[in-house]
Amino acid sequence: MKKITVLPTWCFRDDAGNQLDLQLLRLLGAVYRRGKLTQAAEDVGISYRHAWNLLRQGSAFFGVALVEMQRGRGAQLTPLGEKLLWAEQRAVARLGPQLESLGSELNLAIAREQQGVVSVLRLHASHGFAVELLPKHLTAVPLDLQYCSPQESLAALNRGSCDVAGFHLPRGAVGERIRATYQGLLKPREHRVIGFIARTQGLMVAPNNPLGIEGVASLATEGVRFINRQASSGTRSLLDCLLSEAGVASAVIRGFEVEEFTHSAVAAYVAAGMADVGFGVQAGAEKFGLDFIPLAVEDYLLACHHQSLKEPRVQAFIDVLGSDAFQQAVEALPGYRPSRCGEVMEVGEVLDVDC
């Protein structure tokens, strides 16, 4: 069955109704990566002459140059060129999860129109690089994927709004506080836990770590600008625990109140020079060419009702998790690895509660 993907699209239009060719943004990205206009044009699939025309049109549209050309030094973006590029990256990173959820809803509606009643697996989970892999690998059953926080996911599971819910559990002493927040949401007699992945979380900093940031204590250093995750996210909960453990008050961290909603959005914010450091997964840091300081390992787990384990759609999902193809795809993500992936466990084994 054909699947629909929803992608964000920019539109630059001035007061006179002139509109900018969006291919310019792709060209700016290629110039940033390659440092030469000839190679950038090849990456975008256009001629060198067309690339020049795009840059001239962009300069005329904004009134300033977007790329500087220097003999012997190739091409590099001007401050405005970089601002445009990183604004696009941040928008894509910020809107991506919402658009993926919208695409999931559209594909489900299409399937129902074409086939009538269909068996659908409803997954509620926080956005992450491993979760992004699931729609590509779960082909036997339509996947209705909705991104939300761990608490929201587990609450949806309890009221029957989803079949599988994702939640995070950091390893070590730092995870004890977070484990306690799941006590009323995960019920030993009703639920089962499915192993998924382990991922490394830490600090994302500019290449070569120019400010010498070492850990969460460095976030309180005067002048260091921080970009945070939203308060409901599992990543934010982990950070709050690490700060508490280190005795660092959030009030002394510059930018603690500024929030983004995905790992990629945090990384794009730092890569754009709008902050010096953010907290998230290693894969996000490497995606945007940032250095990474590992601080914690957490298990990303999945929960379901024990009765649903007998359903073909849930069994198909578990089979995908246990497959070599999916686990190899997870291992290719920086800082990710399968962890008892597809293995069904008792709640008490995970939360250390009596069944």
mmCIF file of C-alpha atoms in Angstrom:
data_model
loop_
_atom_site.group_PDB
_atom_site.id
_atom_site.type_symbol
_atom_site.label_atom_id
_atom_site.label_comp_id
_atom_site.label_asym_id
_atom_site.label_seq_id
_atom_site.Cartn_x
_atom_site.Cartn_y
_atom_site.Cartn_z
ATOM 1 C CA MET A 1 0.000 0.000 0.000
ATOM 2 C CA LYS A 2 1.243 3.497 -0.872
ATOM 3 C CA LYS A 3 2.344 5.516 2.177
ATOM 4 C CA ILE A 4 2.084 9.283 2.453
ATOM 5 C CA THR A 5 4.895 11.353 3.965
ATOM 6 C CA VAL A 6 4.218 14.930 5.097
ATOM 7 C CA LEU A 7 7.192 17.289 4.726
ATOM 8 C CA PRO A 8 7.535 20.945 5.809
ATOM 9 C CA THR A 9 8.021 23.482 3.004
ATOM 10 C CA TRP A 10 9.291 27.055 3.253
ATOM 11 C CA CYS A 11 7.797 29.951 1.338
ATOM 12 C CA PHE A 12 9.688 33.256 1.134
ATOM 13 C CA ARG A 13 7.555 36.046 -0.381
ATOM 14 C CA ASP A 14 8.095 39.814 -0.170
ATOM 15 C CA ASP A 15 5.538 42.642 -0.122
ATOM 16 C CA ALA A 16 5.592 42.856 -3.913
ATOM 17 C CA GLY A 17 4.668 39.180 -4.256
ATOM 18 C CA ASN A 18 8.121 38.030 -5.394
ATOM 19 C CA GLN A 19 8.825 34.462 -4.295
ATOM 20 C CA LEU A 20 12.170 32.817 -3.712
ATOM 21 C CA ASP A 21 13.157 29.547 -5.402
ATOM 22 C CA LEU A 22 13.253 27.005 -2.554
ATOM 23 C CA GLN A 23 16.075 25.153 -4.303
ATOM 24 C CA LEU A 24 18.278 27.912 -2.910
ATOM 25 C CA LEU A 25 18.021 26.400 0.589
ATOM 26 C CA ARG A 26 19.286 23.047 -0.686
ATOM 27 C CA LEU A 27 22.166 24.875 -2.372
ATOM 28 C CA LEU A 28 23.065 26.746 0.827
ATOM 29 C CA GLY A 29 23.156 23.450 2.710
ATOM 30 C CA ALA A 30 25.460 21.935 0.082
ATOM 31 C CA VAL A 31 27.768 24.989 0.180
ATOM 32 C CA TYR A 32 27.980 24.654 3.971
ATOM 33 C CA ARG A 33 28.918 20.960 3.693
ATOM 34 C CA ARG A 34 31.269 21.096 0.712
ATOM 35 C CA GLY A 35 32.842 24.569 0.818
ATOM 36 C CA LYS A 36 32.931 24.842 -2.990
ATOM 37 C CA LEU A 37 30.162 26.048 -5.275
ATOM 38 C CA THR A 38 31.045 23.530 -8.004
ATOM 39 C CA GLN A 39 30.686 20.584 -5.621
ATOM 40 C CA ALA A 40 27.578 22.104 -4.022
ATOM 41 C CA ALA A 41 25.924 22.412 -7.446
ATOM 42 C CA GLU A 42 26.733 18.759 -8.177
ATOM 43 C CA ASP A 43 25.199 17.680 -4.846
ATOM 44 C CA VAL A 44 21.982 19.556 -5.619
ATOM 45 C CA GLY A 45 21.928 18.262 -9.200
ATOM 46 C CA ILE A 46 22.099 21.622 -10.973
ATOM 47 C CA SER A 47 24.621 23.340 -13.232
ATOM 48 C CA TYR A 48 27.228 25.737 -11.916
ATOM 49 C CA ARG A 49 25.559 28.520 -13.893
ATOM 50 C CA HIS A 50 22.171 27.783 -12.357
ATOM 51 C CA ALA A 51 23.768 27.773 -8.895
ATOM 52 C CA TRP A 52 25.187 31.242 -9.554
ATOM 53 C CA ASN A 53 21.771 32.451 -10.700
ATOM 54 C CA LEU A 54 20.145 31.129 -7.531
ATOM 55 C CA LEU A 55 22.690 32.942 -5.358
ATOM 56 C CA ARG A 56 22.180 36.193 -7.299
ATOM 57 C CA GLN A 57 18.406 35.881 -6.961
ATOM 58 C CA GLY A 58 18.758 35.224 -3.235
ATOM 59 C CA SER A 59 21.059 38.209 -2.739
ATOM 60 C CA ALA A 60 18.645 40.446 -4.652
ATOM 61 C CA PHE A 61 15.656 39.124 -2.664
ATOM 62 C CA PHE A 62 17.212 39.746 0.771
ATOM 63 C CA GLY A 63 19.359 42.708 -0.189
ATOM 64 C CA VAL A 64 22.570 41.124 1.098
ATOM 65 C CA ALA A 65 24.853 38.319 -0.070
ATOM 66 C CA LEU A 66 24.193 34.776 1.167
ATOM 67 C CA VAL A 67 27.508 33.233 0.080
ATOM 68 C CA GLU A 68 31.032 34.669 -0.006
ATOM 69 C CA MET A 69 33.310 33.528 -2.806
ATOM 70 C CA GLN A 70 37.053 33.942 -2.190
ATOM 71 C CA ARG A 71 39.811 32.963 -4.590
ATOM 72 C CA GLY A 72 41.674 29.964 -3.242
ATOM 73 C CA ARG A 73 39.304 29.561 -0.272
ATOM 74 C CA GLY A 74 36.183 28.321 -2.015
ATOM 75 C CA ALA A 75 32.720 29.370 -0.862
ATOM 76 C CA GLN A 76 31.283 29.947 2.585
ATOM 77 C CA LEU A 77 27.967 31.165 3.901
ATOM 78 C CA THR A 78 27.556 34.717 5.136
ATOM 79 C CA PRO A 79 25.918 35.258 8.558
ATOM 80 C CA LEU A 80 22.502 35.592 6.885
ATOM 81 C CA GLY A 81 23.143 32.509 4.753
ATOM 82 C CA GLU A 82 23.914 30.515 7.896
ATOM 83 C CA LYS A 83 20.856 31.959 9.649
ATOM 84 C CA LEU A 84 18.593 30.805 6.817
ATOM 85 C CA LEU A 85 20.146 27.347 6.718
ATOM 86 C CA TRP A 86 19.884 26.758 10.459
ATOM 87 C CA ALA A 87 16.379 28.207 10.612
ATOM 88 C CA GLU A 88 15.326 25.551 8.096
ATOM 89 C CA GLN A 89 17.116 22.803 10.030
ATOM 90 C CA ARG A 90 15.448 23.873 13.271
ATOM 91 C CA ALA A 91 12.017 24.022 11.640
ATOM 92 C CA VAL A 92 12.368 20.543 10.161
ATOM 93 C CA ALA A 93 13.628 19.151 13.486
ATOM 94 C CA ARG A 94 10.864 20.861 15.457
ATOM 95 C CA LEU A 95 7.966 20.028 13.131
ATOM 96 C CA GLY A 96 9.123 16.561 12.100
ATOM 97 C CA PRO A 97 7.406 14.570 14.882
ATOM 98 C CA GLN A 98 4.075 16.369 14.442
ATOM 99 C CA LEU A 99 4.176 15.831 10.686
ATOM 100 C CA GLU A 100 5.069 12.161 11.131
ATOM 101 C CA SER A 101 2.042 11.756 13.394
ATOM 102 C CA LEU A 102 -0.123 13.521 10.820
ATOM 103 C CA GLY A 103 1.240 11.255 8.098
ATOM 104 C CA SER A 104 0.417 8.236 10.241
ATOM 105 C CA GLU A 105 -3.179 9.426 10.613
ATOM 106 C CA LEU A 106 -3.506 10.030 6.862
ATOM 107 C CA ASN A 107 -2.098 6.613 5.975
ATOM 108 C CA LEU A 108 -4.506 4.962 8.407
ATOM 109 C CA ALA A 109 -7.443 6.851 6.872
ATOM 110 C CA ILE A 110 -6.327 5.787 3.382
ATOM 111 C CA ALA A 111 -6.027 2.151 4.457
ATOM 112 C CA ARG A 112 -9.539 2.203 5.926
ATOM 113 C CA GLU A 113 -10.983 3.748 2.767
ATOM 114 C CA GLN A 114 -9.258 1.183 0.555
ATOM 115 C CA GLN A 115 -9.667 -1.916 2.682
ATOM 116 C CA GLY A 116 -12.476 -1.159 5.115
ATOM 117 C CA VAL A 117 -11.776 -2.309 8.674
ATOM 118 C CA VAL A 118 -8.048 -2.964 9.098
ATOM 119 C CA SER A 119 -5.987 -4.239 12.008
ATOM 120 C CA VAL A 120 -3.838 -1.341 13.214
ATOM 121 C CA LEU A 121 -1.139 -1.206 15.876
ATOM 122 C CA ARG A 122 -1.477 1.990 17.891
ATOM 123 C CA LEU A 123 1.865 3.080 19.351
ATOM 124 C CA HIS A 124 2.222 6.120 21.623
ATOM 125 C CA ALA A 125 5.826 6.998 22.421
ATOM 126 C CA SER A 126 8.245 9.890 22.713
ATOM 127 C CA HIS A 127 10.090 10.863 19.566
ATOM 128 C CA GLY A 128 13.494 9.250 19.031
ATOM 129 C CA PHE A 129 15.800 7.955 16.312
ATOM 130 C CA ALA A 130 15.039 4.281 17.016
ATOM 131 C CA VAL A 131 11.284 4.883 17.059
ATOM 132 C CA GLU A 132 11.632 6.588 13.670
ATOM 133 C CA LEU A 133 12.836 3.236 12.267
ATOM 134 C CA LEU A 134 9.676 1.343 13.183
ATOM 135 C CA PRO A 135 7.369 2.433 10.319
ATOM 136 C CA LYS A 136 9.999 1.299 7.803
ATOM 137 C CA HIS A 137 10.288 -2.180 9.331
ATOM 138 C CA LEU A 138 6.718 -2.914 10.447
ATOM 139 C CA THR A 139 5.180 -3.618 7.049
ATOM 140 C CA ALA A 140 2.787 -6.449 7.962
ATOM 141 C CA VAL A 141 0.511 -4.202 10.081
ATOM 142 C CA PRO A 142 -0.388 -0.510 9.624
ATOM 143 C CA LEU A 143 1.233 1.541 12.390
ATOM 144 C CA ASP A 144 -0.610 4.457 13.978
ATOM 145 C CA LEU A 145 2.333 6.263 15.609
ATOM 146 C CA GLN A 146 1.614 9.210 17.894
ATOM 147 C CA TYR A 147 4.423 11.080 19.642
ATOM 148 C CA CYS A 148 3.885 12.074 23.269
ATOM 149 C CA SER A 149 5.651 11.983 26.641
ATOM 150 C CA PRO A 150 6.175 8.738 28.626
ATOM 151 C CA GLN A 151 3.512 9.692 31.170
ATOM 152 C CA GLU A 152 1.046 10.586 28.418
ATOM 153 C CA SER A 153 1.820 7.324 26.601
ATOM 154 C CA LEU A 154 1.241 5.163 29.664
ATOM 155 C CA ALA A 155 -1.927 7.081 30.537
ATOM 156 C CA ALA A 156 -3.196 6.388 27.003
ATOM 157 C CA LEU A 157 -2.412 2.691 27.468
ATOM 158 C CA ASN A 158 -4.439 2.603 30.671
ATOM 159 C CA ARG A 159 -7.508 4.176 29.096
ATOM 160 C CA GLY A 160 -7.292 1.943 26.017
ATOM 161 C CA SER A 161 -6.242 4.661 23.554
ATOM 162 C CA CYS A 162 -3.161 2.772 22.380
ATOM 163 C CA ASP A 163 -1.859 -0.805 22.208
ATOM 164 C CA VAL A 164 1.802 -0.130 23.034
ATOM 165 C CA ALA A 165 3.313 2.738 25.042
ATOM 166 C CA GLY A 166 6.919 3.847 25.288
ATOM 167 C CA PHE A 167 8.717 4.984 28.442
ATOM 168 C CA HIS A 168 12.309 5.634 29.563
ATOM 169 C CA LEU A 169 14.242 4.259 32.516
ATOM 170 C CA PRO A 170 17.792 5.527 33.153
ATOM 171 C CA ARG A 171 20.258 3.010 34.507
ATOM 172 C CA GLY A 172 21.913 3.380 37.891
ATOM 173 C CA ALA A 173 20.946 5.457 40.912
ATOM 174 C CA VAL A 174 19.735 8.368 38.781
ATOM 175 C CA GLY A 175 16.889 6.183 37.514
ATOM 176 C CA GLU A 176 15.366 5.549 40.935
ATOM 177 C CA ARG A 177 13.473 8.843 41.001
ATOM 178 C CA ILE A 178 12.084 8.288 37.517
ATOM 179 C CA ARG A 179 11.167 4.675 38.301
ATOM 180 C CA ALA A 180 8.925 5.947 41.105
ATOM 181 C CA THR A 181 6.914 8.109 38.679
ATOM 182 C CA TYR A 182 5.756 4.979 36.821
ATOM 183 C CA GLN A 183 4.446 3.144 39.898
ATOM 184 C CA GLY A 184 0.787 4.078 39.369
ATOM 185 C CA LEU A 185 0.896 3.835 35.587
ATOM 186 C CA LEU A 186 2.422 0.376 35.124
ATOM 187 C CA LYS A 187 0.398 -2.348 36.853
ATOM 188 C CA PRO A 188 2.067 -5.732 37.424
ATOM 189 C CA ARG A 189 -1.145 -7.755 36.999
ATOM 190 C CA GLU A 190 -2.316 -5.948 33.864
ATOM 191 C CA HIS A 191 0.789 -4.958 31.935
ATOM 192 C CA ARG A 192 3.900 -6.474 30.414
ATOM 193 C CA VAL A 193 7.103 -4.723 29.371
ATOM 194 C CA ILE A 194 8.770 -5.302 26.000
ATOM 195 C CA GLY A 195 12.500 -4.671 25.694
ATOM 196 C CA PHE A 196 13.496 -2.141 23.045
ATOM 197 C CA ILE A 197 16.778 -0.220 23.021
ATOM 198 C CA ALA A 198 19.414 1.403 25.225
ATOM 199 C CA ARG A 199 20.690 4.851 24.319
ATOM 200 C CA THR A 200 23.363 7.210 25.597
ATOM 201 C CA GLN A 201 22.330 10.708 26.677
ATOM 202 C CA GLY A 202 24.670 13.597 27.341
ATOM 203 C CA LEU A 203 25.723 17.106 26.421
ATOM 204 C CA MET A 204 25.903 18.383 22.838
ATOM 205 C CA VAL A 205 28.562 21.067 22.335
ATOM 206 C CA ALA A 206 30.246 22.867 19.450
ATOM 207 C CA PRO A 207 33.076 21.014 17.654
ATOM 208 C CA ASN A 208 36.246 20.772 19.765
ATOM 209 C CA ASN A 209 34.254 21.898 22.824
ATOM 210 C CA PRO A 210 35.614 25.483 22.862
ATOM 211 C CA LEU A 211 34.185 26.288 26.313
ATOM 212 C CA GLY A 212 35.655 23.175 27.933
ATOM 213 C CA ILE A 213 32.304 21.883 29.146
ATOM 214 C CA GLU A 214 32.702 18.678 31.171
ATOM 215 C CA GLY A 215 29.377 17.829 32.785
ATOM 216 C CA VAL A 216 26.141 19.262 34.152
ATOM 217 C CA ALA A 217 28.083 21.397 36.646
ATOM 218 C CA SER A 218 29.484 23.315 33.660
ATOM 219 C CA LEU A 219 25.959 24.449 32.775
ATOM 220 C CA ALA A 220 26.096 26.847 35.728
ATOM 221 C CA THR A 221 29.281 28.505 34.436
ATOM 222 C CA GLU A 222 28.806 32.216 33.791
ATOM 223 C CA GLY A 223 28.234 32.983 30.123
ATOM 224 C CA VAL A 224 27.348 29.420 29.058
ATOM 225 C CA ARG A 225 24.073 29.387 27.101
ATOM 226 C CA PHE A 226 21.890 26.298 27.423
ATOM 227 C CA ILE A 227 18.978 24.989 25.343
ATOM 228 C CA ASN A 228 16.547 22.709 27.203
ATOM 229 C CA ARG A 229 13.951 20.060 26.366
ATOM 230 C CA GLN A 230 10.282 20.509 27.253
ATOM 231 C CA ALA A 231 9.331 19.720 30.844
ATOM 232 C CA SER A 232 7.139 16.701 29.962
ATOM 233 C CA SER A 233 9.854 14.807 28.068
ATOM 234 C CA GLY A 234 11.732 11.807 29.421
ATOM 235 C CA THR A 235 15.009 13.490 28.477
ATOM 236 C CA ARG A 236 14.117 16.500 30.629
ATOM 237 C CA SER A 237 13.301 14.199 33.558
ATOM 238 C CA LEU A 238 16.715 12.583 33.208
ATOM 239 C CA LEU A 239 18.435 15.981 33.111
ATOM 240 C CA ASP A 240 16.531 17.151 36.193
ATOM 241 C CA CYS A 241 17.735 14.052 38.052
ATOM 242 C CA LEU A 242 21.350 14.612 36.973
ATOM 243 C CA LEU A 243 21.214 18.246 38.091
ATOM 244 C CA SER A 244 19.744 17.235 41.446
ATOM 245 C CA GLU A 245 22.425 14.583 41.894
ATOM 246 C CA ALA A 246 25.144 17.165 41.121
ATOM 247 C CA GLY A 247 23.574 19.817 43.359
ATOM 248 C CA VAL A 248 23.098 22.294 40.487
ATOM 249 C CA ALA A 249 20.089 24.624 40.713
ATOM 250 C CA SER A 250 18.271 25.182 37.432
ATOM 251 C CA ALA A 251 17.839 28.870 38.311
ATOM 252 C CA VAL A 252 21.560 29.520 37.741
ATOM 253 C CA ILE A 253 21.582 27.943 34.240
ATOM 254 C CA ARG A 254 21.293 30.568 31.511
ATOM 255 C CA GLY A 255 18.600 29.527 29.030
ATOM 256 C CA PHE A 256 17.095 26.756 31.174
ATOM 257 C CA GLU A 257 13.619 28.148 30.440
ATOM 258 C CA VAL A 258 14.166 27.974 26.645
ATOM 259 C CA GLU A 259 12.774 24.678 25.305
ATOM 260 C CA GLU A 260 12.843 22.589 22.147
ATOM 261 C CA PHE A 261 10.817 19.446 21.490
ATOM 262 C CA THR A 262 13.192 16.928 19.883
ATOM 263 C CA HIS A 263 16.814 15.837 20.124
ATOM 264 C CA SER A 264 17.409 17.088 16.589
ATOM 265 C CA ALA A 265 15.898 20.499 17.385
ATOM 266 C CA VAL A 266 18.224 20.880 20.389
ATOM 267 C CA ALA A 267 21.220 19.876 18.278
ATOM 268 C CA ALA A 268 20.219 22.289 15.485
ATOM 269 C CA TYR A 269 19.904 25.083 18.046
ATOM 270 C CA VAL A 270 23.469 24.479 19.247
ATOM 271 C CA ALA A 271 24.818 24.010 15.712
ATOM 272 C CA ALA A 272 23.297 27.369 14.744
ATOM 273 C CA GLY A 273 25.308 29.052 17.523
ATOM 274 C CA MET A 274 22.168 30.085 19.406
ATOM 275 C CA ALA A 275 23.281 28.095 22.454
ATOM 276 C CA ASP A 276 26.576 26.640 23.633
ATOM 277 C CA VAL A 277 25.244 23.353 24.952
ATOM 278 C CA GLY A 278 22.146 21.177 24.911
ATOM 279 C CA PHE A 279 21.167 17.839 26.418
ATOM 280 C CA GLY A 280 20.140 14.846 24.310
ATOM 281 C CA VAL A 281 21.243 11.696 22.510
ATOM 282 C CA GLN A 282 24.521 11.102 20.727
ATOM 283 C CA ALA A 283 22.793 10.474 17.394
ATOM 284 C CA GLY A 284 21.394 14.010 17.458
ATOM 285 C CA ALA A 285 24.816 15.499 18.134
ATOM 286 C CA GLU A 286 26.479 13.586 15.301
ATOM 287 C CA LYS A 287 23.669 14.446 12.882
ATOM 288 C CA PHE A 288 24.592 18.128 13.221
ATOM 289 C CA GLY A 289 28.365 17.733 13.500
ATOM 290 C CA LEU A 290 28.573 18.457 17.229
ATOM 291 C CA ASP A 291 30.816 16.975 19.881
ATOM 292 C CA PHE A 292 29.165 14.801 22.519
ATOM 293 C CA ILE A 293 29.872 14.291 26.234
ATOM 294 C CA PRO A 294 28.171 11.073 27.453
ATOM 295 C CA LEU A 295 26.564 11.279 30.893
ATOM 296 C CA ALA A 296 23.970 8.500 31.239
ATOM 297 C CA VAL A 297 22.589 5.360 29.640
ATOM 298 C CA GLU A 298 18.860 4.788 29.677
ATOM 299 C CA ASP A 299 16.622 1.965 28.551
ATOM 300 C CA TYR A 300 13.809 2.895 26.213
ATOM 301 C CA LEU A 301 11.092 0.331 26.996
ATOM 302 C CA LEU A 302 7.617 -0.483 25.714
ATOM 303 C CA ALA A 303 4.525 -1.533 27.651
ATOM 304 C CA CYS A 304 1.312 -3.309 26.658
ATOM 305 C CA HIS A 305 -1.621 -5.148 28.268
ATOM 306 C CA HIS A 306 -0.758 -8.801 28.833
ATOM 307 C CA GLN A 307 -3.921 -9.907 26.975
ATOM 308 C CA SER A 308 -2.799 -8.107 23.814
ATOM 309 C CA LEU A 309 0.291 -10.313 23.537
ATOM 310 C CA LYS A 310 -1.960 -12.932 21.952
ATOM 311 C CA GLU A 311 -3.094 -10.574 19.193
ATOM 312 C CA PRO A 312 -1.465 -11.044 15.747
ATOM 313 C CA ARG A 313 -0.738 -7.310 15.354
ATOM 314 C CA VAL A 314 1.208 -7.167 18.630
ATOM 315 C CA GLN A 315 3.008 -10.424 17.859
ATOM 316 C CA ALA A 316 3.981 -9.050 14.427
ATOM 317 C CA PHE A 317 5.388 -5.976 16.172
ATOM 318 C CA ILE A 318 7.421 -8.094 18.605
ATOM 319 C CA ASP A 319 8.731 -10.189 15.713
ATOM 320 C CA VAL A 320 10.014 -7.030 14.018
ATOM 321 C CA LEU A 321 11.777 -5.936 17.210
ATOM 322 C CA GLY A 322 13.522 -9.305 17.419
ATOM 323 C CA SER A 323 14.531 -9.353 13.752
ATOM 324 C CA ASP A 324 18.148 -9.030 12.637
ATOM 325 C CA ALA A 325 17.225 -6.306 10.142
ATOM 326 C CA PHE A 326 15.708 -4.015 12.776
ATOM 327 C CA GLN A 327 18.430 -4.603 15.342
ATOM 328 C CA GLN A 328 21.156 -3.923 12.799
ATOM 329 C CA ALA A 329 19.435 -0.661 11.912
ATOM 330 C CA VAL A 330 19.425 0.301 15.608
ATOM 331 C CA GLU A 331 23.113 -0.549 15.981
ATOM 332 C CA ALA A 332 23.897 1.806 13.093
ATOM 333 C CA LEU A 333 22.608 4.748 15.163
ATOM 334 C CA PRO A 334 25.373 6.470 17.191
ATOM 335 C CA GLY A 335 24.883 5.834 20.898
ATOM 336 C CA TYR A 336 22.072 3.289 20.377
ATOM 337 C CA ARG A 337 21.985 -0.467 20.757
ATOM 338 C CA PRO A 338 19.271 -3.134 21.055
ATOM 339 C CA SER A 339 18.595 -4.092 24.666
ATOM 340 C CA ARG A 340 16.540 -7.282 25.181
ATOM 341 C CA CYS A 341 14.798 -6.074 22.036
ATOM 342 C CA GLY A 342 11.491 -7.913 21.573
ATOM 343 C CA GLU A 343 11.803 -9.753 24.903
ATOM 344 C CA VAL A 344 8.646 -9.742 27.074
ATOM 345 C CA MET A 345 9.201 -9.062 30.791
ATOM 346 C CA GLU A 346 7.140 -8.744 33.946
ATOM 347 C CA VAL A 347 6.586 -5.223 35.302
ATOM 348 C CA GLY A 348 8.143 -6.212 38.602
ATOM 349 C CA GLU A 349 11.368 -7.195 36.847
ATOM 350 C CA VAL A 350 11.679 -3.657 35.480
ATOM 351 C CA LEU A 351 10.312 -1.525 38.333
ATOM 352 C CA ASP A 352 11.369 -3.728 41.245
ATOM 353 C CA VAL A 353 7.829 -4.000 42.618
ATOM 354 C CA ASP A 354 5.954 -6.986 43.969
ATOM 355 C CA CYS A 355 3.598 -8.703 41.568
#
